[in-house]
Amino acid sequence: MVNDIKTVNPINQLVKFADDMTLEVPGMKTEIHPKPKWTVYKHGLKITRMSLNMEKTYEMIVRRNIPTLLPDPFPFIKRRTWLKILGITLQDLPSKWDLHFDEMLKKASARMYIMRVCKYYGFPIKQLDMLFNTLIMPIITYGIELWGGAYFNKYISQIDKFINRAHRNGYISGKLNIKEISIKRDKKLWDKVIHNKDNALQELLPDKLNRHLRPRGHEFELPL
């Protein structure tokens, strides 16, 4: 069932994660509600004999931070202001990461108890560094390519304060800069996308330049 379900309109995106699916429908001024697209999508599931759990089906309208008249919700689908997809909490305002950061820092703080116990029993700083990088940093850096561009003073600075506090308490030997980590992870992802033709993000890249210019970091036409 890799390619057995397709969207009617190519501008719509259907993303499948194991047994979960996400239907992305861009809003149009001429469209009041994406109900026709949902009807076609539901009909496609019937054809492929796939069941749809309405208790776990939600709708979220992504919008800008301006007063917007939202369409009426589906009578049989719950509307939310946030959705958790692959462990990352997305909110209806793309610039808001309050829920994700609250949960992330809560998990990281809970694991700091392990660091405190290990330090109490005399673990050397080298082993504490390894524990911190193994138990806590994966929680912090997960999905950083997505939320790494969030407001620094409101969100990213919370992580810096958390890491600085761990260093001040003697749990790690040196301070870590989350912005530097974010830049490295972004570059690593970018290299994977442009050098791997089978990468799923390849289709999101702009067209390549048809003229020769001075050496640049990429060969794509930047959107105006």
Short mmCIF file of C-alpha atoms in Angstrom, two decimals:
data_model
loop_
_atom_site.label_atom_id
_atom_site.label_comp_id
_atom_site.label_asym_id
_atom_site.label_seq_id
_atom_site.Cartn_x
_atom_site.Cartn_y
_atom_site.Cartn_z
CA MET A 1 0.00 0.00 0.00
CA VAL A 2 2.85 2.36 -0.75
CA ASN A 3 1.19 4.27 -3.58
CA ASP A 4 -2.37 2.96 -3.53
CA ILE A 5 -3.86 6.18 -2.10
CA LYS A 6 -3.37 9.43 -3.98
CA THR A 7 -4.81 12.91 -3.65
CA VAL A 8 -7.06 14.23 -6.40
CA ASN A 9 -5.33 17.60 -6.52
CA PRO A 10 -1.50 17.49 -6.70
CA ILE A 11 -1.21 20.58 -4.44
CA ASN A 12 -2.57 18.49 -1.57
CA GLN A 13 -0.11 16.32 0.31
CA LEU A 14 -0.78 12.93 1.82
CA VAL A 15 1.86 11.78 4.28
CA LYS A 16 1.81 8.26 5.70
CA PHE A 17 3.60 7.16 8.88
CA ALA A 18 3.12 3.40 9.38
CA ASP A 19 -0.59 3.20 10.28
CA ASP A 20 -1.08 6.98 10.65
CA MET A 21 -1.88 9.41 7.85
CA THR A 22 -1.78 13.18 7.59
CA LEU A 23 -3.77 15.00 4.91
CA GLU A 24 -2.52 18.52 4.20
CA VAL A 25 -4.92 20.79 2.30
CA PRO A 26 -3.76 24.34 1.46
CA GLY A 27 -6.40 27.00 2.00
CA MET A 28 -7.76 28.84 -1.01
CA LYS A 29 -9.76 32.04 -1.13
CA THR A 30 -12.26 30.39 -3.42
CA GLU A 31 -12.77 27.45 -1.08
CA ILE A 32 -14.90 27.71 2.02
CA HIS A 33 -14.12 24.28 3.36
CA PRO A 34 -12.03 21.25 2.29
CA LYS A 35 -15.03 18.94 2.64
CA PRO A 36 -14.94 17.67 -0.98
CA LYS A 37 -11.30 16.65 -0.55
CA TRP A 38 -12.14 14.84 2.68
CA THR A 39 -15.00 12.98 0.97
CA VAL A 40 -12.70 11.76 -1.80
CA TYR A 41 -10.06 10.77 0.76
CA LYS A 42 -12.57 8.79 2.81
CA HIS A 43 -13.89 7.10 -0.33
CA GLY A 44 -10.34 6.09 -1.25
CA LEU A 45 -9.94 4.39 2.12
CA LYS A 46 -13.08 2.34 1.49
CA ILE A 47 -11.75 1.19 -1.87
CA THR A 48 -8.49 -0.02 -0.30
CA ARG A 49 -10.44 -1.66 2.57
CA MET A 50 -8.73 0.42 5.22
CA SER A 51 -10.61 1.31 8.39
CA LEU A 52 -10.72 4.88 9.68
CA ASN A 53 -10.81 5.43 13.43
CA MET A 54 -12.85 8.60 13.87
CA GLU A 55 -11.98 8.73 17.58
CA LYS A 56 -8.37 9.41 16.58
CA THR A 57 -9.12 11.68 13.63
CA TYR A 58 -8.55 15.38 14.22
CA GLU A 59 -8.53 18.60 12.25
CA MET A 60 -6.20 21.54 12.77
CA ILE A 61 -6.27 24.75 10.76
CA VAL A 62 -2.83 26.33 10.42
CA ARG A 63 -3.17 30.10 10.21
CA ARG A 64 -1.32 33.35 10.65
CA ASN A 65 -1.41 35.38 13.85
CA ILE A 66 -4.15 37.68 12.62
CA PRO A 67 -7.92 37.64 13.17
CA THR A 68 -9.24 35.04 10.76
CA LEU A 69 -12.74 33.73 10.20
CA LEU A 70 -12.38 29.97 10.38
CA PRO A 71 -14.71 27.62 8.50
CA ASP A 72 -17.25 25.59 10.39
CA PRO A 73 -15.80 22.35 11.77
CA PHE A 74 -16.82 18.94 10.51
CA PRO A 75 -19.64 17.55 12.65
CA PHE A 76 -17.82 14.21 12.96
CA ILE A 77 -14.20 15.40 13.34
CA LYS A 78 -12.77 17.05 16.44
CA ARG A 79 -10.96 20.33 15.82
CA ARG A 80 -7.79 21.01 17.77
CA THR A 81 -5.39 23.90 18.10
CA TRP A 82 -2.47 21.45 18.31
CA LEU A 83 -1.45 18.06 16.95
CA LYS A 84 1.38 15.76 17.96
CA ILE A 85 2.99 14.24 14.87
CA LEU A 86 6.01 11.94 15.19
CA GLY A 87 6.73 13.21 18.70
CA ILE A 88 6.63 16.91 17.82
CA THR A 89 3.74 19.06 19.00
CA LEU A 90 2.59 21.43 16.27
CA GLN A 91 0.21 24.31 16.98
CA ASP A 92 -2.19 26.17 14.73
CA LEU A 93 0.11 29.21 14.78
CA PRO A 94 3.41 28.12 13.16
CA SER A 95 5.42 30.50 15.35
CA LYS A 96 4.09 29.00 18.60
CA TRP A 97 6.07 26.22 20.25
CA ASP A 98 4.86 26.56 23.84
CA LEU A 99 3.43 23.05 24.16
CA HIS A 100 6.40 21.35 22.55
CA PHE A 101 8.98 23.19 24.65
CA ASP A 102 7.03 22.66 27.87
CA GLU A 103 6.88 18.90 27.29
CA MET A 104 10.48 18.69 26.08
CA LEU A 105 11.92 20.54 29.08
CA LYS A 106 9.69 18.58 31.45
CA LYS A 107 11.10 15.29 30.14
CA ALA A 108 14.66 16.59 30.24
CA SER A 109 14.23 17.88 33.81
CA ALA A 110 12.86 14.52 34.94
CA ARG A 111 16.01 12.78 33.70
CA MET A 112 18.23 15.24 35.54
CA TYR A 113 17.43 13.20 38.65
CA ILE A 114 19.56 10.39 37.18
CA MET A 115 22.44 12.84 36.75
CA ARG A 116 22.06 14.02 40.33
CA VAL A 117 22.13 10.46 41.71
CA CYS A 118 25.13 9.47 39.59
CA LYS A 119 27.08 12.53 40.71
CA TYR A 120 26.19 11.79 44.34
CA TYR A 121 27.71 8.30 44.01
CA GLY A 122 30.92 9.71 42.60
CA PHE A 123 30.67 9.17 38.86
CA PRO A 124 33.58 10.92 37.09
CA ILE A 125 32.77 13.92 34.92
CA LYS A 126 33.59 11.96 31.75
CA GLN A 127 30.86 9.44 32.50
CA LEU A 128 28.45 12.22 33.48
CA ASP A 129 29.09 13.83 30.10
CA MET A 130 28.30 10.55 28.39
CA LEU A 131 25.09 10.15 30.41
CA PHE A 132 23.98 13.70 29.62
CA ASN A 133 24.65 13.27 25.90
CA THR A 134 22.88 9.90 25.90
CA LEU A 135 19.85 10.52 28.13
CA ILE A 136 19.08 14.22 27.87
CA MET A 137 20.48 15.74 24.68
CA PRO A 138 18.45 13.42 22.38
CA ILE A 139 15.29 14.79 24.02
CA ILE A 140 16.42 18.37 23.42
CA THR A 141 17.72 17.97 19.87
CA TYR A 142 14.92 15.76 18.54
CA GLY A 143 13.28 17.58 15.64
CA ILE A 144 15.55 20.61 16.05
CA GLU A 145 15.60 21.00 12.26
CA LEU A 146 11.91 21.88 12.52
CA TRP A 147 11.72 24.11 15.59
CA GLY A 148 15.30 25.43 15.61
CA GLY A 149 14.17 28.70 14.03
CA ALA A 150 11.78 29.54 16.88
CA TYR A 151 12.08 32.87 18.70
CA PHE A 152 15.34 32.85 20.64
CA ASN A 153 14.32 34.98 23.62
CA LYS A 154 11.07 33.09 24.14
CA TYR A 155 12.02 29.50 23.35
CA ILE A 156 15.65 28.72 22.46
CA SER A 157 17.02 30.62 25.45
CA GLN A 158 15.17 28.20 27.74
CA ILE A 159 17.38 25.38 26.49
CA ASP A 160 20.55 27.44 26.98
CA LYS A 161 19.50 28.17 30.56
CA PHE A 162 18.79 24.48 31.14
CA ILE A 163 22.22 23.43 29.83
CA ASN A 164 24.01 26.22 31.73
CA ARG A 165 22.30 25.08 34.93
CA ALA A 166 23.50 21.52 34.32
CA HIS A 167 27.05 22.82 33.85
CA ARG A 168 26.82 24.98 36.95
CA ASN A 169 25.72 21.98 39.03
CA GLY A 170 28.66 19.93 37.77
CA TYR A 171 26.73 17.46 35.63
CA ILE A 172 28.64 18.27 32.42
CA SER A 173 32.19 19.44 31.83
CA GLY A 174 31.46 22.20 29.32
CA LYS A 175 28.66 24.41 28.08
CA LEU A 176 26.80 23.50 24.90
CA ASN A 177 25.45 26.11 22.49
CA ILE A 178 22.07 25.03 21.17
CA LYS A 179 22.26 27.46 18.23
CA GLU A 180 25.51 25.91 17.04
CA ILE A 181 23.96 22.46 17.34
CA SER A 182 20.96 23.65 15.34
CA ILE A 183 23.15 25.07 12.57
CA LYS A 184 25.14 21.83 12.29
CA ARG A 185 21.98 19.72 12.18
CA ASP A 186 20.45 22.00 9.53
CA LYS A 187 23.55 21.70 7.36
CA LYS A 188 23.59 17.93 7.78
CA LEU A 189 19.94 17.72 6.72
CA TRP A 190 20.54 20.07 3.77
CA ASP A 191 23.44 17.94 2.54
CA LYS A 192 21.28 14.82 2.74
CA VAL A 193 18.48 16.46 0.76
CA ILE A 194 20.55 17.86 -2.10
CA HIS A 195 22.84 14.84 -2.49
CA ASN A 196 20.24 12.09 -2.25
CA LYS A 197 17.77 11.98 -5.14
CA ASP A 198 15.56 9.55 -3.22
CA ASN A 199 15.14 11.93 -0.28
CA ALA A 200 11.47 12.74 0.36
CA LEU A 201 12.27 16.46 0.64
CA GLN A 202 13.70 16.64 -2.88
CA GLU A 203 10.33 17.62 -4.32
CA LEU A 204 10.24 20.72 -2.11
CA LEU A 205 13.44 22.15 -3.59
CA PRO A 206 13.14 25.09 -6.02
CA ASP A 207 14.28 24.87 -9.63
CA LYS A 208 17.98 24.89 -10.41
CA LEU A 209 19.66 27.92 -11.96
CA ASN A 210 20.13 27.88 -15.72
CA ARG A 211 22.93 30.43 -15.73
CA HIS A 212 26.42 30.36 -14.28
CA LEU A 213 27.09 32.74 -11.42
CA ARG A 214 29.79 33.10 -8.81
CA PRO A 215 30.35 30.02 -6.61
CA ARG A 216 27.52 29.58 -4.12
CA GLY A 217 26.52 27.12 -1.45
CA HIS A 218 23.83 25.69 -3.73
CA GLU A 219 22.62 25.81 -7.33
CA PHE A 220 18.94 26.53 -6.75
CA GLU A 221 16.84 29.53 -7.72
CA LEU A 222 15.85 31.40 -4.58
CA PRO A 223 12.13 32.29 -4.46
CA LEU A 224 11.34 36.00 -4.49
#
